[in-house]
């Protein structure tokens, strides 16, 4: 019996009218083989915990089951602030939708599946290195509790792909509740296809925002939902020290999930001006600019919805964004520091902390983890992270003083803090080590990181060194859009 007969597949997006997508067969990879298979996730979808050749052949384009009907979605988008009408799935295909055991529906998308009508000058492929980064990071974010697309499996091959050097073609099997992007709406707006735009809005609301139908103005309720979820997502990125890297409107999920991983990066030492994308010369998508860009992108979406939503409603709805980002960010930072009750002096305390962390180039993740260990370790481990120890000690004194206004004991507070301050994150150098090994045919480090990052908040003594500060060579790593 075929594995596909045991899973629940459907094709809703496929039922939209002409112009939403093009049907296209994948270009098979040569000699495909597994780099990794996400067994737990597979099991939750009624797929086998061990992948077999039937699954490999289906996802690598060699032999598609009749249940898959590959399509390339059409969208457009603003890239680095400029509108580009020509976008669409240039190397990814949507195969079907799948329902999990807990009744969640995911799109199954294969990224790196070959040429499509939207490939432009591209070759339709994704290289192994960027596929490993997407694979590991999407799962890492998921286990940190940050909304994101997921990854089911990763395939490498002997298909040669030419970038700055010759590399091999890979496929990341990406699952997301939806692959609808802000850029989908922009496409139909800018081409003046307002009937299709309305069809898309209706589809999106029916499938993903059914609660909006109860609202007096369902389209406004829909936009409000997107505004709030995007604000919450970006607040989370910033609280966790994550920079996406390419926040173009075509990389913005309508569901407010992290989507389309490229040259992302986690902060090592704290630097608000951190630019993870080497091709982002102006710093448009720098770490501290992410909240502003979120609003810029939502404004682009709102503009695309303007034929159906009155100006005042658009303004009021977009006006909710800033407060939501700030509220969510401050809630998360309070959780991270164990300062649950808002106090007037807190903004000064946080301001001073960020100033000191930036000046002393303190490792962002380590600092908060050490702060969560004050029930077991003394302050010295924190002070040691700073060059200016005196100022660090002063800040800790202020912090301890501030803690007296909380009504938790140290054990309780630190226990809760360790559940929001990860010990392990996907630092660039860790990903790079796994990539270097994988490019030599050894996928063991991908596997190790994958397992490690499933429990980012737990002490994993055997892997303690994975929480170390990055080595000096990590500073030289340059990650760009070329993937
Ligand atoms: P990205 O920077 O990955 O978000 O991609 C931006 C646009 O370029 C999307 O329309 C992609 O489908 C397309 N694209 C990126 N890389 C390739 C490639 N190697 N071949 C074809 N299209 C690509
Ligand atoms: Mg993209």
Short mmCIF file of N, CA, C and O in Angstrom, two decimals, residues 366-478:
data_model
loop_
_atom_site.label_atom_id
_atom_site.label_comp_id
_atom_site.label_asym_id
_atom_site.label_seq_id
_atom_site.Cartn_x
_atom_site.Cartn_y
_atom_site.Cartn_z
N UNK A 366 23.88 34.30 25.75
CA UNK A 366 24.57 33.86 26.98
C UNK A 366 24.22 34.75 28.16
O UNK A 366 24.04 34.27 29.28
N UNK A 367 24.12 36.05 27.90
CA UNK A 367 23.81 36.96 29.01
C UNK A 367 22.49 36.54 29.68
O UNK A 367 22.42 36.37 30.90
N UNK A 368 21.46 36.39 28.86
CA UNK A 368 20.15 36.10 29.47
C UNK A 368 20.11 34.70 30.09
O UNK A 368 19.43 34.49 31.08
N UNK A 369 20.87 33.79 29.50
CA UNK A 369 20.91 32.45 30.10
C UNK A 369 21.61 32.52 31.47
O UNK A 369 21.16 31.91 32.43
N UNK A 370 22.71 33.26 31.52
CA UNK A 370 23.43 33.36 32.81
C UNK A 370 22.56 34.07 33.85
O UNK A 370 22.59 33.72 35.03
N UNK A 371 21.81 35.05 33.37
CA UNK A 371 20.93 35.76 34.31
C UNK A 371 19.87 34.81 34.88
O UNK A 371 19.35 35.03 35.97
N UNK A 372 19.55 33.77 34.11
CA UNK A 372 18.56 32.78 34.56
C UNK A 372 19.17 31.76 35.50
O UNK A 372 18.49 30.84 35.93
N UNK A 373 20.48 31.89 35.74
CA UNK A 373 21.18 30.88 36.55
C UNK A 373 21.54 31.43 37.93
O UNK A 373 22.29 30.80 38.66
N UNK A 374 21.01 32.60 38.25
CA UNK A 374 21.42 33.23 39.51
C UNK A 374 21.00 32.45 40.75
O UNK A 374 21.47 32.74 41.84
N UNK A 375 20.12 31.48 40.57
CA UNK A 375 19.78 30.62 41.72
C UNK A 375 20.85 29.55 41.96
O UNK A 375 20.89 28.93 43.00
N UNK A 376 21.70 29.32 40.93
CA UNK A 376 22.69 28.24 41.04
C UNK A 376 24.12 28.76 40.98
O UNK A 376 25.05 28.09 41.38
N UNK A 377 24.29 29.91 40.32
CA UNK A 377 25.65 30.44 40.12
C UNK A 377 25.72 31.85 40.69
O UNK A 377 24.69 32.52 40.77
N UNK A 378 26.94 32.30 41.02
CA UNK A 378 26.99 33.67 41.53
C UNK A 378 27.11 34.68 40.37
O UNK A 378 27.22 34.29 39.22
N UNK A 379 27.10 35.93 40.75
CA UNK A 379 27.06 37.00 39.74
C UNK A 379 28.31 37.05 38.86
O UNK A 379 28.28 37.64 37.78
N UNK A 380 29.39 36.45 39.37
CA UNK A 380 30.65 36.57 38.64
C UNK A 380 30.53 36.06 37.20
O UNK A 380 31.12 36.65 36.29
N UNK A 381 29.76 34.99 37.00
CA UNK A 381 29.64 34.43 35.64
C UNK A 381 29.00 35.45 34.69
O UNK A 381 29.24 35.41 33.48
N UNK A 382 28.21 36.33 35.25
CA UNK A 382 27.60 37.36 34.40
C UNK A 382 28.59 38.50 34.19
O UNK A 382 28.79 38.96 33.06
N UNK A 383 29.21 38.90 35.28
CA UNK A 383 30.15 40.02 35.20
C UNK A 383 31.28 39.70 34.21
O UNK A 383 31.73 40.55 33.46
N UNK A 384 31.66 38.42 34.18
CA UNK A 384 32.74 38.00 33.28
C UNK A 384 32.42 38.20 31.80
O UNK A 384 33.32 38.16 30.96
N UNK A 385 31.17 38.40 31.49
CA UNK A 385 30.81 38.63 30.09
C UNK A 385 31.11 40.07 29.64
O UNK A 385 31.06 40.39 28.46
N UNK A 386 31.38 40.94 30.61
CA UNK A 386 31.60 42.37 30.32
C UNK A 386 33.07 42.73 30.47
O UNK A 386 33.77 42.18 31.32
N UNK A 387 33.51 43.68 29.65
CA UNK A 387 34.87 44.21 29.83
C UNK A 387 34.83 45.20 31.00
O UNK A 387 35.68 45.19 31.87
N UNK A 388 33.82 46.03 31.01
CA UNK A 388 33.66 47.02 32.07
C UNK A 388 32.91 46.37 33.24
O UNK A 388 31.68 46.46 33.34
N UNK A 389 33.67 45.71 34.09
CA UNK A 389 33.07 44.93 35.17
C UNK A 389 32.37 45.79 36.20
O UNK A 389 31.36 45.39 36.77
N UNK A 390 32.93 46.96 36.40
CA UNK A 390 32.35 47.83 37.41
C UNK A 390 30.91 48.21 37.04
O UNK A 390 30.00 48.13 37.85
N UNK A 391 30.74 48.59 35.78
CA UNK A 391 29.39 48.97 35.33
C UNK A 391 28.46 47.76 35.35
O UNK A 391 27.27 47.89 35.65
N UNK A 392 29.02 46.60 35.01
CA UNK A 392 28.19 45.39 35.03
C UNK A 392 27.72 45.12 36.46
O UNK A 392 26.54 44.80 36.70
N UNK A 393 28.66 45.26 37.42
CA UNK A 393 28.29 45.04 38.82
C UNK A 393 27.22 46.05 39.27
O UNK A 393 26.25 45.69 39.94
N UNK A 394 27.38 47.28 38.82
CA UNK A 394 26.41 48.32 39.19
C UNK A 394 25.02 47.96 38.64
O UNK A 394 24.01 48.06 39.33
N UNK A 395 25.02 47.51 37.40
CA UNK A 395 23.73 47.14 36.80
C UNK A 395 23.10 45.97 37.58
O UNK A 395 21.89 45.99 37.87
N UNK A 396 23.93 45.00 37.92
CA UNK A 396 23.40 43.85 38.67
C UNK A 396 22.86 44.27 40.04
O UNK A 396 21.84 43.75 40.50
N UNK A 397 23.53 45.23 40.65
CA UNK A 397 23.01 45.73 41.93
C UNK A 397 21.62 46.34 41.73
O UNK A 397 20.70 46.09 42.51
N UNK A 398 21.50 47.13 40.67
CA UNK A 398 20.19 47.76 40.39
C UNK A 398 19.14 46.68 40.10
O UNK A 398 17.98 46.79 40.51
N UNK A 399 19.58 45.67 39.36
CA UNK A 399 18.67 44.57 39.01
C UNK A 399 18.21 43.84 40.28
O UNK A 399 17.02 43.59 40.49
N UNK A 400 19.16 43.52 41.14
CA UNK A 400 18.81 42.81 42.39
C UNK A 400 17.85 43.66 43.22
O UNK A 400 16.89 43.15 43.80
N UNK A 401 18.13 44.94 43.23
CA UNK A 401 17.27 45.87 43.97
C UNK A 401 15.85 45.83 43.39
O UNK A 401 14.86 45.74 44.11
N UNK A 402 15.80 45.85 42.07
CA UNK A 402 14.51 45.83 41.37
C UNK A 402 13.76 44.53 41.63
O UNK A 402 12.52 44.51 41.76
N UNK A 403 14.53 43.44 41.76
CA UNK A 403 13.89 42.13 41.99
C UNK A 403 13.14 42.09 43.32
O UNK A 403 12.20 41.30 43.49
N UNK A 404 13.53 42.94 44.25
CA UNK A 404 12.85 42.91 45.55
C UNK A 404 11.38 43.32 45.41
O UNK A 404 10.57 43.04 46.28
N UNK A 405 11.05 43.99 44.29
CA UNK A 405 9.64 44.38 44.08
C UNK A 405 8.81 43.25 43.48
O UNK A 405 7.60 43.37 43.31
N UNK A 406 9.48 42.17 43.10
CA UNK A 406 8.76 41.01 42.57
C UNK A 406 8.35 40.12 43.74
O UNK A 406 8.95 40.19 44.81
N UNK A 407 7.36 39.30 43.50
CA UNK A 407 6.92 38.44 44.60
C UNK A 407 7.25 36.98 44.33
O UNK A 407 6.51 36.10 44.69
N UNK A 408 8.37 36.77 43.65
CA UNK A 408 8.78 35.38 43.40
C UNK A 408 10.09 35.12 44.12
O UNK A 408 10.87 36.04 44.33
N UNK A 409 10.35 33.86 44.46
CA UNK A 409 11.66 33.54 45.04
C UNK A 409 12.61 33.24 43.89
O UNK A 409 12.19 33.02 42.74
N UNK A 410 13.90 33.23 44.19
CA UNK A 410 14.92 33.07 43.14
C UNK A 410 14.74 31.77 42.35
O UNK A 410 14.81 31.78 41.12
N UNK A 411 14.46 30.68 43.05
CA UNK A 411 14.30 29.39 42.37
C UNK A 411 13.21 29.45 41.31
O UNK A 411 13.39 29.05 40.16
N UNK A 412 12.09 29.94 41.80
CA UNK A 412 10.92 30.01 40.91
C UNK A 412 11.19 30.92 39.71
O UNK A 412 10.88 30.58 38.57
N UNK A 413 11.75 32.09 40.04
CA UNK A 413 12.00 33.07 38.98
C UNK A 413 12.98 32.49 37.94
O UNK A 413 12.71 32.54 36.74
N UNK A 414 14.07 31.91 38.43
CA UNK A 414 15.09 31.41 37.49
C UNK A 414 14.57 30.23 36.68
O UNK A 414 14.86 30.10 35.49
N UNK A 415 13.82 29.40 37.33
CA UNK A 415 13.21 28.25 36.64
C UNK A 415 12.36 28.75 35.46
O UNK A 415 12.47 28.24 34.34
N UNK A 416 11.55 29.76 35.72
CA UNK A 416 10.70 30.32 34.64
C UNK A 416 11.57 30.99 33.59
O UNK A 416 11.30 30.89 32.38
N UNK A 417 12.61 31.68 34.02
CA UNK A 417 13.48 32.38 33.05
C UNK A 417 14.20 31.39 32.14
O UNK A 417 14.43 31.68 30.96
N UNK A 418 14.57 30.23 32.68
CA UNK A 418 15.27 29.24 31.84
C UNK A 418 14.35 28.67 30.76
O UNK A 418 14.83 28.08 29.80
N UNK A 419 13.06 28.85 30.94
CA UNK A 419 12.13 28.35 29.91
C UNK A 419 11.93 29.35 28.78
O UNK A 419 11.24 29.06 27.80
N UNK A 420 12.47 30.54 28.93
CA UNK A 420 12.34 31.54 27.85
C UNK A 420 13.70 32.04 27.37
O UNK A 420 13.78 32.76 26.38
N UNK A 421 14.75 31.70 28.07
CA UNK A 421 16.10 32.10 27.66
C UNK A 421 16.86 30.86 27.22
O UNK A 421 17.38 30.11 28.04
N UNK A 422 16.93 30.63 25.90
CA UNK A 422 17.53 29.38 25.43
C UNK A 422 19.01 29.29 25.77
O UNK A 422 19.71 30.29 25.84
N UNK A 423 19.44 28.08 25.96
CA UNK A 423 20.88 27.83 26.10
C UNK A 423 21.49 27.66 24.70
O UNK A 423 22.60 28.07 24.46
N UNK A 424 20.73 27.03 23.81
CA UNK A 424 21.28 26.71 22.48
C UNK A 424 20.48 27.41 21.38
O UNK A 424 19.25 27.32 21.34
N UNK A 425 21.18 28.10 20.53
CA UNK A 425 20.56 28.70 19.35
C UNK A 425 21.38 28.29 18.12
O UNK A 425 22.52 27.83 18.27
N UNK A 426 20.81 28.52 16.94
CA UNK A 426 21.53 28.16 15.72
C UNK A 426 22.47 29.31 15.35
O UNK A 426 22.15 30.14 14.51
N UNK A 427 23.61 29.33 16.00
CA UNK A 427 24.57 30.37 15.66
C UNK A 427 25.13 30.07 14.27
O UNK A 427 25.25 28.91 13.87
N UNK A 428 25.53 31.17 13.60
CA UNK A 428 26.04 31.02 12.24
C UNK A 428 27.20 30.04 12.14
O UNK A 428 27.27 29.24 11.21
N UNK A 429 28.08 30.09 13.10
CA UNK A 429 29.27 29.22 12.98
C UNK A 429 28.88 27.75 13.18
O UNK A 429 29.48 26.87 12.56
N UNK A 430 27.86 27.50 13.98
CA UNK A 430 27.42 26.09 14.15
C UNK A 430 26.84 25.57 12.85
O UNK A 430 27.14 24.46 12.41
N UNK A 431 26.00 26.41 12.23
CA UNK A 431 25.42 26.01 10.94
C UNK A 431 26.55 25.79 9.93
O UNK A 431 26.53 24.83 9.15
N UNK A 432 27.54 26.68 9.98
CA UNK A 432 28.63 26.58 8.98
C UNK A 432 29.43 25.28 9.14
O UNK A 432 29.80 24.66 8.14
N UNK A 433 29.66 24.88 10.38
CA UNK A 433 30.41 23.63 10.60
C UNK A 433 29.60 22.45 10.02
O UNK A 433 30.16 21.58 9.34
N UNK A 434 28.30 22.48 10.26
CA UNK A 434 27.45 21.40 9.73
C UNK A 434 27.44 21.41 8.20
O UNK A 434 27.45 20.36 7.55
N UNK A 435 27.44 22.62 7.64
CA UNK A 435 27.43 22.75 6.17
C UNK A 435 28.75 22.24 5.58
O UNK A 435 28.76 21.47 4.61
N UNK A 436 29.86 22.64 6.19
CA UNK A 436 31.17 22.21 5.66
C UNK A 436 31.27 20.68 5.65
O UNK A 436 31.72 20.09 4.68
N UNK A 437 30.81 20.08 6.74
CA UNK A 437 30.85 18.61 6.80
C UNK A 437 29.91 18.01 5.75
O UNK A 437 30.26 17.04 5.06
N UNK A 438 28.72 18.58 5.66
CA UNK A 438 27.72 18.03 4.72
C UNK A 438 28.23 18.13 3.29
O UNK A 438 28.00 17.24 2.47
N UNK A 439 28.92 19.23 2.98
CA UNK A 439 29.46 19.38 1.62
C UNK A 439 30.54 18.33 1.34
O UNK A 439 30.83 18.04 0.18
N UNK A 440 31.10 17.76 2.40
CA UNK A 440 32.04 16.64 2.23
C UNK A 440 31.33 15.29 2.36
O UNK A 440 31.99 14.25 2.50
N UNK A 441 30.03 15.32 2.37
CA UNK A 441 29.27 14.06 2.38
C UNK A 441 28.95 13.52 3.77
O UNK A 441 28.43 12.41 3.90
N UNK A 442 29.27 14.27 4.80
CA UNK A 442 29.03 13.79 6.17
C UNK A 442 27.89 14.61 6.78
O UNK A 442 28.06 15.80 7.11
N UNK A 443 26.74 13.98 6.94
CA UNK A 443 25.55 14.71 7.42
C UNK A 443 25.35 14.61 8.92
O UNK A 443 24.32 15.01 9.45
N UNK A 444 26.37 14.04 9.61
CA UNK A 444 26.17 13.78 11.04
C UNK A 444 25.98 15.06 11.85
O UNK A 444 25.22 15.10 12.81
N UNK A 445 26.63 16.13 11.43
CA UNK A 445 26.52 17.37 12.23
C UNK A 445 25.15 18.03 12.02
O UNK A 445 24.63 18.68 12.94
N UNK A 446 24.58 17.86 10.85
CA UNK A 446 23.21 18.35 10.64
C UNK A 446 22.29 17.64 11.63
O UNK A 446 21.46 18.27 12.31
N UNK A 447 22.51 16.35 11.75
CA UNK A 447 21.70 15.54 12.66
C UNK A 447 21.90 15.97 14.12
O UNK A 447 20.94 16.13 14.88
N UNK A 448 23.16 16.18 14.49
CA UNK A 448 23.46 16.60 15.87
C UNK A 448 22.77 17.93 16.19
O UNK A 448 22.13 18.08 17.23
N UNK A 449 22.93 18.90 15.29
CA UNK A 449 22.33 20.21 15.54
C UNK A 449 20.81 20.11 15.58
O UNK A 449 20.15 20.73 16.41
N UNK A 450 20.27 19.32 14.67
CA UNK A 450 18.82 19.14 14.63
C UNK A 450 18.33 18.64 15.99
O UNK A 450 17.38 19.19 16.56
N UNK A 451 19.00 17.63 16.52
CA UNK A 451 18.58 17.07 17.82
C UNK A 451 18.78 18.06 18.95
O UNK A 451 17.90 18.24 19.80
N UNK A 452 19.92 18.71 18.94
CA UNK A 452 20.24 19.69 19.99
C UNK A 452 19.17 20.78 20.06
O UNK A 452 18.69 21.15 21.13
N UNK A 453 18.80 21.29 18.88
CA UNK A 453 17.92 22.46 18.84
C UNK A 453 16.45 22.12 19.06
O UNK A 453 15.60 23.00 19.10
N UNK A 454 16.18 20.82 19.22
CA UNK A 454 14.81 20.44 19.58
C UNK A 454 14.52 20.78 21.03
O UNK A 454 13.36 20.88 21.42
N UNK A 455 15.57 20.90 21.84
CA UNK A 455 15.39 21.22 23.26
C UNK A 455 16.29 22.38 23.65
O UNK A 455 17.21 22.22 24.45
N UNK A 456 16.02 23.54 23.08
CA UNK A 456 16.97 24.65 23.26
C UNK A 456 17.04 25.18 24.69
O UNK A 456 18.00 25.85 25.04
N UNK A 457 16.04 24.87 25.48
CA UNK A 457 16.00 25.42 26.84
C UNK A 457 16.58 24.45 27.87
O UNK A 457 16.73 24.82 29.04
N UNK A 458 16.87 23.21 27.44
CA UNK A 458 17.37 22.22 28.41
C UNK A 458 18.89 22.24 28.47
O UNK A 458 19.55 22.45 27.46
N UNK A 459 19.41 21.97 29.66
CA UNK A 459 20.85 21.73 29.76
C UNK A 459 21.11 20.39 29.07
O UNK A 459 20.42 19.41 29.35
N UNK A 460 22.07 20.36 28.17
CA UNK A 460 22.44 19.11 27.52
C UNK A 460 23.95 18.95 27.71
O UNK A 460 24.72 19.34 26.82
N UNK A 461 24.36 18.43 28.88
CA UNK A 461 25.77 18.46 29.28
C UNK A 461 26.74 17.95 28.21
O UNK A 461 27.80 18.54 28.00
N UNK A 462 26.33 16.92 27.50
CA UNK A 462 27.22 16.38 26.48
C UNK A 462 27.52 17.42 25.39
O UNK A 462 28.53 17.36 24.69
N UNK A 463 26.58 18.33 25.21
CA UNK A 463 26.71 19.31 24.12
C UNK A 463 26.95 20.72 24.65
O UNK A 463 26.69 21.70 23.96
N UNK A 464 27.43 20.79 25.89
CA UNK A 464 27.62 22.10 26.51
C UNK A 464 28.40 23.06 25.62
O UNK A 464 28.08 24.24 25.54
N UNK A 465 29.41 22.54 24.94
CA UNK A 465 30.26 23.42 24.12
C UNK A 465 29.51 24.07 22.96
O UNK A 465 30.00 25.04 22.38
N UNK A 466 28.34 23.57 22.63
CA UNK A 466 27.55 24.21 21.56
C UNK A 466 26.98 25.56 22.02
O UNK A 466 26.42 26.29 21.21
N UNK A 467 27.09 25.83 23.32
CA UNK A 467 26.61 27.13 23.79
C UNK A 467 27.77 28.11 23.97
O UNK A 467 27.59 29.22 24.44
N UNK A 468 28.96 27.69 23.58
CA UNK A 468 30.13 28.56 23.73
C UNK A 468 30.03 29.79 22.84
O UNK A 468 29.30 29.80 21.85
N UNK A 469 30.84 30.78 23.18
CA UNK A 469 30.93 31.97 22.33
C UNK A 469 31.49 31.54 20.97
O UNK A 469 32.26 30.58 20.88
N UNK A 470 31.11 32.26 19.92
CA UNK A 470 31.61 31.88 18.58
C UNK A 470 33.12 32.04 18.50
O UNK A 470 33.69 32.93 19.12
N UNK A 471 33.76 31.19 17.70
CA UNK A 471 35.21 31.35 17.49
C UNK A 471 35.48 32.60 16.65
O UNK A 471 34.56 33.13 16.01
N UNK A 472 36.72 33.03 16.64
CA UNK A 472 37.02 34.31 15.95
C UNK A 472 36.72 34.22 14.45
O UNK A 472 36.32 35.20 13.84
N UNK A 473 36.87 33.03 13.86
CA UNK A 473 36.61 32.95 12.40
C UNK A 473 35.15 33.24 12.06
O UNK A 473 34.82 33.60 10.94
N UNK A 474 34.27 33.09 13.05
CA UNK A 474 32.84 33.32 12.78
C UNK A 474 32.57 34.76 12.37
O UNK A 474 31.63 35.05 11.63
N UNK A 475 33.42 35.67 12.83
CA UNK A 475 33.22 37.08 12.49
C UNK A 475 33.39 37.33 11.00
O UNK A 475 32.86 38.29 10.45
N UNK A 476 34.16 36.47 10.36
CA UNK A 476 34.43 36.65 8.94
C UNK A 476 33.33 36.07 8.05
O UNK A 476 33.31 36.31 6.85
N UNK A 477 32.42 35.31 8.65
CA UNK A 477 31.39 34.63 7.84
C UNK A 477 30.51 35.65 7.14
O UNK A 477 29.99 36.56 7.78
N UNK A 478 30.34 35.47 5.85
CA UNK A 478 29.49 36.39 5.12
C UNK A 478 28.35 35.61 4.49
O UNK A 478 28.58 34.71 3.68
#
